[in-house]
Short mmCIF file of C-alpha atoms and ligand atoms in Angstrom, two decimals:
data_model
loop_
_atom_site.label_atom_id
_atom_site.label_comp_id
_atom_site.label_asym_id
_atom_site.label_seq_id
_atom_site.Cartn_x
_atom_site.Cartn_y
_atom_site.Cartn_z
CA UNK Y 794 0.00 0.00 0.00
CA UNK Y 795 1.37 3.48 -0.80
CA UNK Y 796 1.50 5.84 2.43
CA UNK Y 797 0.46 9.54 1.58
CA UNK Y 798 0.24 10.31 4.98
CA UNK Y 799 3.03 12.61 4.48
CA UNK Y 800 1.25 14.69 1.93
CA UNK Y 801 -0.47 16.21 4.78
CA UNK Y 802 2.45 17.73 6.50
CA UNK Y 803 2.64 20.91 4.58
CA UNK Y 804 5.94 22.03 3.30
CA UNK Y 805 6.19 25.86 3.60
CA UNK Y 806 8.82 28.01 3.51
CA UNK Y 807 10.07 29.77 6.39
CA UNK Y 808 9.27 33.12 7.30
CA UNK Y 809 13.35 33.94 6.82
CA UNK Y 810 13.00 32.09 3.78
CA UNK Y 811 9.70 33.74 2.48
CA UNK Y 812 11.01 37.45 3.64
CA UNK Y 813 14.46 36.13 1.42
CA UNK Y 814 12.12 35.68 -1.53
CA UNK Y 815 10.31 38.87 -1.11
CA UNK Y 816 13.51 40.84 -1.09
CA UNK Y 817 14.58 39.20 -4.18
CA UNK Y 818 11.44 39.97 -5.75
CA UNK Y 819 11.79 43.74 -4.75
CA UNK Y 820 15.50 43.94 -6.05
CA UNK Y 821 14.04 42.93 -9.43
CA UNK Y 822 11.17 45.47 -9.65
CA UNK Y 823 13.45 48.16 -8.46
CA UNK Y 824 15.93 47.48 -11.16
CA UNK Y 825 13.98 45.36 -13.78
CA UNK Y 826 15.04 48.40 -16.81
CA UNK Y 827 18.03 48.81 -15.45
CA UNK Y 828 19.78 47.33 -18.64
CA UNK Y 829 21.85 49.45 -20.83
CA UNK Y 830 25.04 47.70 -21.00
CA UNK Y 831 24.20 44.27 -22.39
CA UNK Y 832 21.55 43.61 -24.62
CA UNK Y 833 18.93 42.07 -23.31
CA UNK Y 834 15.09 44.45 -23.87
CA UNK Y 835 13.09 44.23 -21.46
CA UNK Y 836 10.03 45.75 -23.49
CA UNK Y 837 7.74 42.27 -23.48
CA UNK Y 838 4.95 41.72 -21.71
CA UNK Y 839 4.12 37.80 -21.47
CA UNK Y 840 1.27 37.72 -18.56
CA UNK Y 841 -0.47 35.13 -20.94
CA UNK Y 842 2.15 32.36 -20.14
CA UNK Y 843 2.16 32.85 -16.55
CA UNK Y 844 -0.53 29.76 -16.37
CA UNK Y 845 1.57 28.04 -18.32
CA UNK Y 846 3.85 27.54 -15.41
CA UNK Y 847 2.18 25.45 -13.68
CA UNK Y 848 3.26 22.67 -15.95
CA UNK Y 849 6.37 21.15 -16.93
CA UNK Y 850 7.07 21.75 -20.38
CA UNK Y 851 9.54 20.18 -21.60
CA UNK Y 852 10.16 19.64 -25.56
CA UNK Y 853 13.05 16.80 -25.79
CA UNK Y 854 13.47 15.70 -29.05
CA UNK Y 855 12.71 16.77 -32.47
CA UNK Y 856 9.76 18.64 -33.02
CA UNK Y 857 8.53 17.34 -36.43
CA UNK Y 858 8.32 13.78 -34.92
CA UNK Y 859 5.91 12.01 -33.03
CA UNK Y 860 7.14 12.14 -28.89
CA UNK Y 861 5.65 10.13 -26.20
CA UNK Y 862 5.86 13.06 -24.02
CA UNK Y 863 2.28 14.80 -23.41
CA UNK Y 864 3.14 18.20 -21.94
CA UNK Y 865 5.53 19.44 -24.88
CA UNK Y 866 4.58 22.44 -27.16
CA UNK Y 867 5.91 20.96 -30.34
CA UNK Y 868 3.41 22.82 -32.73
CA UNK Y 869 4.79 26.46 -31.33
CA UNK Y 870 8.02 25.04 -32.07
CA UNK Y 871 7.16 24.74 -35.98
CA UNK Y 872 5.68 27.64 -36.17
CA UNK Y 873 8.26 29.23 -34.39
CA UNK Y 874 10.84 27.53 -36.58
CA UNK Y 875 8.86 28.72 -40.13
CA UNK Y 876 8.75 32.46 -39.12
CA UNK Y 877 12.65 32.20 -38.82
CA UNK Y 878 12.98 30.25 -41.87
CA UNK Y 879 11.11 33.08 -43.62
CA UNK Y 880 13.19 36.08 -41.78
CA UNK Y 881 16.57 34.27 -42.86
CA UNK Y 882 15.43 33.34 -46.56
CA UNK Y 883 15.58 29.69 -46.60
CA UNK Y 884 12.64 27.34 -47.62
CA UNK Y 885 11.05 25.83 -44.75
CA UNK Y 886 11.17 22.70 -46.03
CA UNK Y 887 15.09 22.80 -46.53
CA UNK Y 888 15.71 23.76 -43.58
CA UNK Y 889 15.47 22.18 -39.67
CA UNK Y 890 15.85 24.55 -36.77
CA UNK Y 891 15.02 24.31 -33.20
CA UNK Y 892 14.48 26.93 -29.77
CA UNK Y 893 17.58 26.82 -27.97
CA UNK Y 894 18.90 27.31 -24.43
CA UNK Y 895 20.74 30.51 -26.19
CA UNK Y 896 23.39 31.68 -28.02
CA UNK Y 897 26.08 29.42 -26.93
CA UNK Y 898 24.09 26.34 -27.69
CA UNK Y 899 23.03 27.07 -30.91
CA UNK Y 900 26.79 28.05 -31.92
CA UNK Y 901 27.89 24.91 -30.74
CA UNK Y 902 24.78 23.13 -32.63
CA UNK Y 903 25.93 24.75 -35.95
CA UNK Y 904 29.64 23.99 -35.47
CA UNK Y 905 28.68 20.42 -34.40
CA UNK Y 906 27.14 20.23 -37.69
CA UNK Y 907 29.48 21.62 -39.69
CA UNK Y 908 31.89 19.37 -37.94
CA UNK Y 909 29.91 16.20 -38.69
CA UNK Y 910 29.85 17.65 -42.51
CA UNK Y 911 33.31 17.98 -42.09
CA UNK Y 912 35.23 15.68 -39.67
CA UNK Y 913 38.77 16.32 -40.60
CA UNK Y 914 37.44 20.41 -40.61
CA UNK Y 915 39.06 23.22 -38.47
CA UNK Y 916 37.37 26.33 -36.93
CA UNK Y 917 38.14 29.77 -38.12
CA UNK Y 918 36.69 32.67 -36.08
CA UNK Y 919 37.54 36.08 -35.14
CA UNK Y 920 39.60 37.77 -31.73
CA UNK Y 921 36.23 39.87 -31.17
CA UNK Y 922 34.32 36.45 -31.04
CA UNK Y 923 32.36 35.91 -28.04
CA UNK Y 924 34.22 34.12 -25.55
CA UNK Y 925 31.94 30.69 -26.07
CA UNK Y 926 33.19 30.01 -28.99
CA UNK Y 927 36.71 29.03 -28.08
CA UNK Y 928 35.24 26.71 -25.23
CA UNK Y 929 33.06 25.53 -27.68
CA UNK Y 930 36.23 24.75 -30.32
CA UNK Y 931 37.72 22.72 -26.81
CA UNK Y 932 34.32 20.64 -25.81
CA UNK Y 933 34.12 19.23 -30.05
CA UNK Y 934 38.00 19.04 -29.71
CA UNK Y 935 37.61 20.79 -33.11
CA UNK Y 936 41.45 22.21 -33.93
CA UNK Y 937 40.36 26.01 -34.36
CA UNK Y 938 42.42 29.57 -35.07
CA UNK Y 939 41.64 32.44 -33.49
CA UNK Y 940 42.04 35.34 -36.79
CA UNK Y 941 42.88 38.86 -36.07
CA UNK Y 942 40.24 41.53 -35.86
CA UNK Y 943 40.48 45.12 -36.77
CA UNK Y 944 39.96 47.96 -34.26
CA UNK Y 945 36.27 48.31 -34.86
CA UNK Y 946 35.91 44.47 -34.14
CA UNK Y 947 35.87 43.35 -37.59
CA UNK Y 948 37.03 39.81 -39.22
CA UNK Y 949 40.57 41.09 -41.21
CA UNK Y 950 39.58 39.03 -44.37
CA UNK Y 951 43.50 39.00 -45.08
CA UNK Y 952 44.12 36.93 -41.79
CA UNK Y 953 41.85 34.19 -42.38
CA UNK Y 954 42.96 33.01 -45.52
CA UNK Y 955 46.38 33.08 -44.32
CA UNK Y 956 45.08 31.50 -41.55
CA UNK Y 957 43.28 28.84 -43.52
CA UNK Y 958 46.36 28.44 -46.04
CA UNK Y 959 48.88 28.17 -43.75
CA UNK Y 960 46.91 25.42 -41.33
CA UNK Y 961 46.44 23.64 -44.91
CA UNK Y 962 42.91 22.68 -43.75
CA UNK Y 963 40.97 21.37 -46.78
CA UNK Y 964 37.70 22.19 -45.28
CA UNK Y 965 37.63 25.19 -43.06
CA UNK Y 966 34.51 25.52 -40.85
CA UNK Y 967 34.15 29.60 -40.41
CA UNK Y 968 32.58 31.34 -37.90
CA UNK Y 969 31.29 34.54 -38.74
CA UNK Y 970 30.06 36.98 -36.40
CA UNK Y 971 26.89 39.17 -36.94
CA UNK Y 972 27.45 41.75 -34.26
CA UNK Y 973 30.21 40.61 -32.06
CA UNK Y 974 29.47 40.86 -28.45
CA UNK Y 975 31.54 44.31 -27.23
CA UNK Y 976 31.63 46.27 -30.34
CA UNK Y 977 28.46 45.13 -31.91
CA UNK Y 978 30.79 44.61 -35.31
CA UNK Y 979 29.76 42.47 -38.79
CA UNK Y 980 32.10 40.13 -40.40
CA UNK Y 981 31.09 40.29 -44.56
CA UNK Y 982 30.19 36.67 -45.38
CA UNK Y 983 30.07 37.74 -49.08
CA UNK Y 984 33.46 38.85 -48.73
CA UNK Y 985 34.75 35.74 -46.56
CA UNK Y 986 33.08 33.53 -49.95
CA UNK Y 987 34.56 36.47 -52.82
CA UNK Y 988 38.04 35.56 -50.77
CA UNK Y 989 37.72 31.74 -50.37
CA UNK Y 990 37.22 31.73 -53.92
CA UNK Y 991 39.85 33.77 -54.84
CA UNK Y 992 42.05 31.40 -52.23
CA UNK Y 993 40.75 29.06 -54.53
CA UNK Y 994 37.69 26.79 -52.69
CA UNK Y 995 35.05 25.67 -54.26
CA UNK Y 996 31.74 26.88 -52.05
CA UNK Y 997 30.79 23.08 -51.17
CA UNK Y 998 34.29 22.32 -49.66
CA UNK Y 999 33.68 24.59 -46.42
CA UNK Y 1000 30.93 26.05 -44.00
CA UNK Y 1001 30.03 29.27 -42.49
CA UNK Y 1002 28.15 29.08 -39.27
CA UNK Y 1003 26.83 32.46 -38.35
CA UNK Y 1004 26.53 33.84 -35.04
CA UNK Y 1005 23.58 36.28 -35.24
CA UNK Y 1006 23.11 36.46 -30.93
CA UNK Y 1007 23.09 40.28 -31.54
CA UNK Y 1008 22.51 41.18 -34.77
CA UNK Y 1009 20.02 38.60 -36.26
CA UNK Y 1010 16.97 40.50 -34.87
CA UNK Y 1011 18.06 43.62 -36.42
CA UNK Y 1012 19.25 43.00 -39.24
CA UNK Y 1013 15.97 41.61 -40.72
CA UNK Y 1014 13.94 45.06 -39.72
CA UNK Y 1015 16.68 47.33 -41.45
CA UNK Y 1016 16.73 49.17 -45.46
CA UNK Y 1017 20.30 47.79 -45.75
CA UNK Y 1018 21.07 44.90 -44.00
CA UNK Y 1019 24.57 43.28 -44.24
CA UNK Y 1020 24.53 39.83 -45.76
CA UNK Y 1021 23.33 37.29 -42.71
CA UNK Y 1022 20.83 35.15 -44.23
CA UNK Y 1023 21.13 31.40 -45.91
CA UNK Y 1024 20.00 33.20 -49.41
CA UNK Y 1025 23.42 35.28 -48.68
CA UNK Y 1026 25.48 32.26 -47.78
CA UNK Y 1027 25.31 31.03 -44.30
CA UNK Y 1028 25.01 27.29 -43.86
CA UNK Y 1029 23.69 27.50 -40.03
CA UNK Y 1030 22.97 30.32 -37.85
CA UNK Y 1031 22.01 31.06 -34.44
CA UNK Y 1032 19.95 34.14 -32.95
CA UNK Y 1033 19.54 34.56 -28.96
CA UNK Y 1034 15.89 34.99 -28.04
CA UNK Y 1035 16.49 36.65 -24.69
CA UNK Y 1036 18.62 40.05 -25.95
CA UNK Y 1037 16.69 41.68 -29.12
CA UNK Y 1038 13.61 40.04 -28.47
CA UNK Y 1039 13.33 39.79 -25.09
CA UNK Y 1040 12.45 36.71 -22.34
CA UNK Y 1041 12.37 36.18 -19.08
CA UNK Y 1042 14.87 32.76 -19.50
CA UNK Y 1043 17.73 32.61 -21.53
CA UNK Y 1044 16.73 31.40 -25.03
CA UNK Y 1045 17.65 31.17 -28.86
CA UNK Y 1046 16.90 30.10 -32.05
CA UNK Y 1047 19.22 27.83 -33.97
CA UNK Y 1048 18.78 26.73 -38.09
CA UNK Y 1049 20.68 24.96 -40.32
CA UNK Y 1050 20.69 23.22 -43.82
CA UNK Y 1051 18.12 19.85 -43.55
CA UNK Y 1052 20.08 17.88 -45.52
CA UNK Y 1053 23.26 18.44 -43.38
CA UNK Y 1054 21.19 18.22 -39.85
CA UNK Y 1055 20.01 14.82 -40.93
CA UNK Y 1056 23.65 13.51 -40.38
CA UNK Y 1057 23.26 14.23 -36.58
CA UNK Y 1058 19.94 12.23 -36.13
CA UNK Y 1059 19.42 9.66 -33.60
CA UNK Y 1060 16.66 7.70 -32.79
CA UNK Y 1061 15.88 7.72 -29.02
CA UNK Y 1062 13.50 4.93 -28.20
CA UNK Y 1063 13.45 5.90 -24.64
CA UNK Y 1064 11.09 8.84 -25.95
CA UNK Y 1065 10.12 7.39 -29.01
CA UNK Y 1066 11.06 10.40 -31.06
CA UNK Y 1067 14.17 11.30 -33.23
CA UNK Y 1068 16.59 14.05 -32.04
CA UNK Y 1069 18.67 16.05 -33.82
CA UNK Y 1070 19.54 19.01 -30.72
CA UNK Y 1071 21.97 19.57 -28.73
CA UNK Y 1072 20.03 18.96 -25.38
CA UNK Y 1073 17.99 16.20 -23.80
CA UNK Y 1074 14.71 18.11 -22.18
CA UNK Y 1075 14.34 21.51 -23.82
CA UNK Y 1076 12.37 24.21 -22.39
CA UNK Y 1077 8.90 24.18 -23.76
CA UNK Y 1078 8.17 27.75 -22.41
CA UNK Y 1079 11.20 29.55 -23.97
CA UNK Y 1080 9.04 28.56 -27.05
CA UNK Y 1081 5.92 29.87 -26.07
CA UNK Y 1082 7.46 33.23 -25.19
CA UNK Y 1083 8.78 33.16 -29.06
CA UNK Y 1084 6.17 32.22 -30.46
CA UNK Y 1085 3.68 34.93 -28.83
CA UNK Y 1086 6.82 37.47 -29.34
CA UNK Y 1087 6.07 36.59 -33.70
CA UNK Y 1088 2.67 36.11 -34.06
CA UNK Y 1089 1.83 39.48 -31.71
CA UNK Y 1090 4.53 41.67 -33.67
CA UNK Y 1091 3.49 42.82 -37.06
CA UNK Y 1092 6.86 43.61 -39.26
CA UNK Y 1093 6.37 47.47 -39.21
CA UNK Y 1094 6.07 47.26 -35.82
CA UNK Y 1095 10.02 45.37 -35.35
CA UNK Y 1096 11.27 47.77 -38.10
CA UNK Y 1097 9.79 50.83 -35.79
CA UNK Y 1098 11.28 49.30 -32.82
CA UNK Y 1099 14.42 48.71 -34.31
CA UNK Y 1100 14.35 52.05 -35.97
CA UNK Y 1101 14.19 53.66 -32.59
CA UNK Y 1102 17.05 51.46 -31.38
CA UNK Y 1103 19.07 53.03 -34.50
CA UNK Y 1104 18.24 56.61 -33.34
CA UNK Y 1105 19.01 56.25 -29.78
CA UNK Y 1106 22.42 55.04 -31.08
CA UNK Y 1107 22.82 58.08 -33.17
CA UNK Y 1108 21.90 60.43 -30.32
CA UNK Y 1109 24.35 58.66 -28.15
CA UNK Y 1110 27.03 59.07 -29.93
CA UNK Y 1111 26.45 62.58 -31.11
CA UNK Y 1112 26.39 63.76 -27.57
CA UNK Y 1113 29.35 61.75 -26.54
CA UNK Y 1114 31.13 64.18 -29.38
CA UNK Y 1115 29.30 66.81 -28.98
CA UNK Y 1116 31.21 66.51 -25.29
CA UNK Y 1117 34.67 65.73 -27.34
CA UNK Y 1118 34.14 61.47 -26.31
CA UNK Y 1119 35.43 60.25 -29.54
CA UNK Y 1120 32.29 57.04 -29.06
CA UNK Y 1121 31.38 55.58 -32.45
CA UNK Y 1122 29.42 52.92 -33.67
CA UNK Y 1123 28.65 50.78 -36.83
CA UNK Y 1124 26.34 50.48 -39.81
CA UNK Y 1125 23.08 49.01 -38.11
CA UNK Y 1126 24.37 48.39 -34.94
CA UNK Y 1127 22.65 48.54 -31.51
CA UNK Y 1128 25.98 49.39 -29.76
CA UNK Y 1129 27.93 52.34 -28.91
CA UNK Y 1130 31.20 52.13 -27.85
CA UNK Y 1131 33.47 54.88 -25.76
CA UNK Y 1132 36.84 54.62 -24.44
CA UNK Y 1133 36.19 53.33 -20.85
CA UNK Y 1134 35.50 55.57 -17.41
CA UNK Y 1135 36.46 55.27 -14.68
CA UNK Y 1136 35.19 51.80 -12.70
CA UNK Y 1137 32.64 53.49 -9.99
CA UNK Y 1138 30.71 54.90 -13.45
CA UNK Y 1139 30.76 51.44 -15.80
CA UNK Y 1140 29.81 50.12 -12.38
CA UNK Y 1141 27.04 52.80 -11.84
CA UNK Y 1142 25.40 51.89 -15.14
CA UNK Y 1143 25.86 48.07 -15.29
CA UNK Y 1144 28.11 48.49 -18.41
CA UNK Y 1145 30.32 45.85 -19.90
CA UNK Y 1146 34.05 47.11 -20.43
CA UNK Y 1147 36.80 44.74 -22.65
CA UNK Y 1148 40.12 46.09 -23.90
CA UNK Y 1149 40.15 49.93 -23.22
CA UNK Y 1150 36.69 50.56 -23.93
CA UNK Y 1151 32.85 50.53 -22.52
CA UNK Y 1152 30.08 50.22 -24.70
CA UNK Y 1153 26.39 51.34 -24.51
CA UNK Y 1154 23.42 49.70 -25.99
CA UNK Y 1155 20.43 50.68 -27.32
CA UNK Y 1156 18.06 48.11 -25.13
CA UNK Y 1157 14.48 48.27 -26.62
CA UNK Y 1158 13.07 49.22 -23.24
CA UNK Y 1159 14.23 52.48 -23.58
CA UNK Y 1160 11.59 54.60 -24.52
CA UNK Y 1161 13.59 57.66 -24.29
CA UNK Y 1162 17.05 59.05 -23.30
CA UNK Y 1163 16.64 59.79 -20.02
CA UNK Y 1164 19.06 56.20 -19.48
CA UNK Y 1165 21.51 57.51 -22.51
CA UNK Y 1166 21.37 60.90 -20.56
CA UNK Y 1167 22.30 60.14 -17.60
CA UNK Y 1168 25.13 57.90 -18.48
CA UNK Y 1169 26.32 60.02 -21.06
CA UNK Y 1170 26.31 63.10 -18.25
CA UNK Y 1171 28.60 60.92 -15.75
CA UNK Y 1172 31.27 59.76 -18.32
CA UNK Y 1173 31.84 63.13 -19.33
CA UNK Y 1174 31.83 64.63 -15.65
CA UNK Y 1175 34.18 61.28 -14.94
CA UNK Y 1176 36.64 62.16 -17.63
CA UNK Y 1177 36.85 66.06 -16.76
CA UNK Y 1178 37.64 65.36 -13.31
CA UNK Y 1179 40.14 63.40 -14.68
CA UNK Y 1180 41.65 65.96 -16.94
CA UNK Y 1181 41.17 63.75 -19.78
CA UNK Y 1182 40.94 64.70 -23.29
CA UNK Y 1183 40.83 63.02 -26.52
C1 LIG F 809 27.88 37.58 -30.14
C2 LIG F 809 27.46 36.61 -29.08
N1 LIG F 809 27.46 35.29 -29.35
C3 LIG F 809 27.09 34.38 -28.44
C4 LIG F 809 26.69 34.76 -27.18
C5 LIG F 809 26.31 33.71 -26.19
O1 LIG F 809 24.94 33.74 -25.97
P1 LIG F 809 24.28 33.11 -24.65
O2 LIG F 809 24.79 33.92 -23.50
O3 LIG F 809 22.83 33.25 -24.90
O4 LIG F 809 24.71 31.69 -24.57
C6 LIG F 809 26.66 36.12 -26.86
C7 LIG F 809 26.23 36.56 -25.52
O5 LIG F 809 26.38 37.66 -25.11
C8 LIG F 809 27.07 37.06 -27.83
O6 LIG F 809 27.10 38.37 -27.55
#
């Protein structure tokens, strides 16, 4: 006979415990914009998932296959997966893609896969590459070269094919960022191809995984994007859900070529499904968020919001010049980058600081400048009282 007499004795939490929790909770009200130094927008509103948890979602396995697992929101997923097949110009149907854990997993899903294309392949990525990508490079045991970057944080084209040529790799697996992490910069991968084939590769004998974390929610909603999308080369790509769309749990969005994500399906009969991730249990709410983030947000409404994100920018840095801060920023990019203050300021305003330099970025929940403003007003006051001039 079971015993459920000890369902009765009720497990609460402790007053210390409860007044712990309460704190917390008031910490994150108090500071829930307070983002302006990394880039994750906290503009969403998701109050129609909150029921949601109250149940275990969890979405192991492939989504396009039949799972023994009730409480999984598979059909999100697809739809999820076809809106992103459509943003990044690649026909649904030759394409598989799944909702990630965030960035980091879906690079390491699109190098895994260009690594199982390629087993005898080597990584190429750039110095300004987020710091993942390296660890990743150690955890495949994938032999990888770090190129150089110019100052503005972009790929130097020149590098990697000496890079490439003098490793002798015959199949080079290239990383390619689009917007690296501190100075928000684009490697061209119609350049990287132009130069591969002038190096003398033919386009099927290597693979360019992009790493859109930053950029691939811009990018879409702008007159002039960069290249970024499969029509413009990429062979996988990964977007982070959680900076320019906005979630409260890390997420991302990962996609790749079908016919080359078939070579990393297993069958699982422990859940009766295929899989073809880089997980076991997936988060089945990450999805939801995503999926209520698309189907609520009309295109003109992401090009506004990105639009705005472009003109704080441009603000920004005018008044950083305007006070004789030589900051600058890129074509369609969310960041602004300064040469760094002094450590109680970056530490005032949460900002990130690598190498010399701070950056600033335009976080969708800013619906003005009074953020920009008062940031801007301490790192010039910071660098007077400093007697420093540029
Ligand atoms: C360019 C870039 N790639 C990858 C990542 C890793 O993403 P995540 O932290 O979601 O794993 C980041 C995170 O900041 C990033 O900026």
């Amino acid at each position: 006979m079971l015993q459920n007499d000890f369902y009765l004795d009720p497990h609460r939490l402790s007053p210390e415990d409860t007044a712990k929790l309460d704190a917390f909770y008031e910490h994150c009200m108090k500071h829930r914009y307070f983002n302006i130094g990394y880039p994750e927008s906290y503009d969403f509103d998701y109050s129609d998932q909150k029921r949601f948890l109250d149940f275990h979602l969890n979405n192991c396995g492939a989504w396009d296959e039949f799972c023994n697992y009730q409480l999984q929101s598979f059909p999100f997923e697809k739809e999820v997966i076809e809106y992103f097949a459509g943003l990044f110009k690649i026909p649904f149907n030759k394409c598989w893609g799944y909702v990630t854990n965030g960035g980091t997993e879906g690079n390491m899903w699109g190098i895994y896969i260009g690594r199982e294309k390629f087993p005898e392949g080597t990584l190429f990525y750039s110095r300004e590459s987020h710091y993942s990508v390296a660890k990743i490079a150690k955890i495949l045991r994938l032999p990888a070269h770090a190129v150089l970057a110019d100052e503005k944080g972009e790929m130097v084209y020149s590098d990697l094919i000496k890079q490439i040529k003098n490793s002798r790799v015959k199949h080079p697996i290239i990383l390619a960022n689009i917007g690296t992490t501190v100075k928000g910069a684009i490697d061209n991968i119609a350049t990287i191809q132009q130069k591969m084939t002038e190096a003398g590769f033919n386009r099927q004998d290597y693979y360019i995984h992009c790493d859109e974390a930053l950029s691939g929610m811009v990018l879409p909603f702008v007159d002039d994007p960069q290249p970024h999308t499969f029509a413009d080369g990429a062979d996988s790509l990964s977007v982070s859900g959680h900076k320019n769309i906005g979630a409260p749990m890390p997420c991302g969005i990962a996609l790749a070529k079908k016919e080359n994500v078939d070579s990393i399906k297993v069958e699982i009969d422990y859940i009766a499904c295929s899989d073809k991730t880089m997980s076991g249990s997936r988060n089945g709410h990450t999805v939801l968020y995503i999926w209520e983030f698309i189907k609520k947000h009309r295109p003109d409404y992401l090009r506004a919001r990105v639009a705005n994100q472009l003109a704080l920018v441009k603000y920004t840095v005018d008044k950083f010049r305007q006070a004789g801060i030589p900051a600058w920023t890129q074509k369609n990019s969310v960041t602004v980058v300064f040469p760094k203050p002094s450590e109680e300021v970056w530490q005032k305003h949460n900002m990130a600081t690598a190498g010399g330099v701070t950056h600033f970025v335009a976080t969708c929940h800013q619906r003005n400048t009074d953020m920009a403003d008062a940031m801007i007003a301490d790192v010039v006051a910071d660098f007077k009282r400093r007697h420093i001039r540029f």
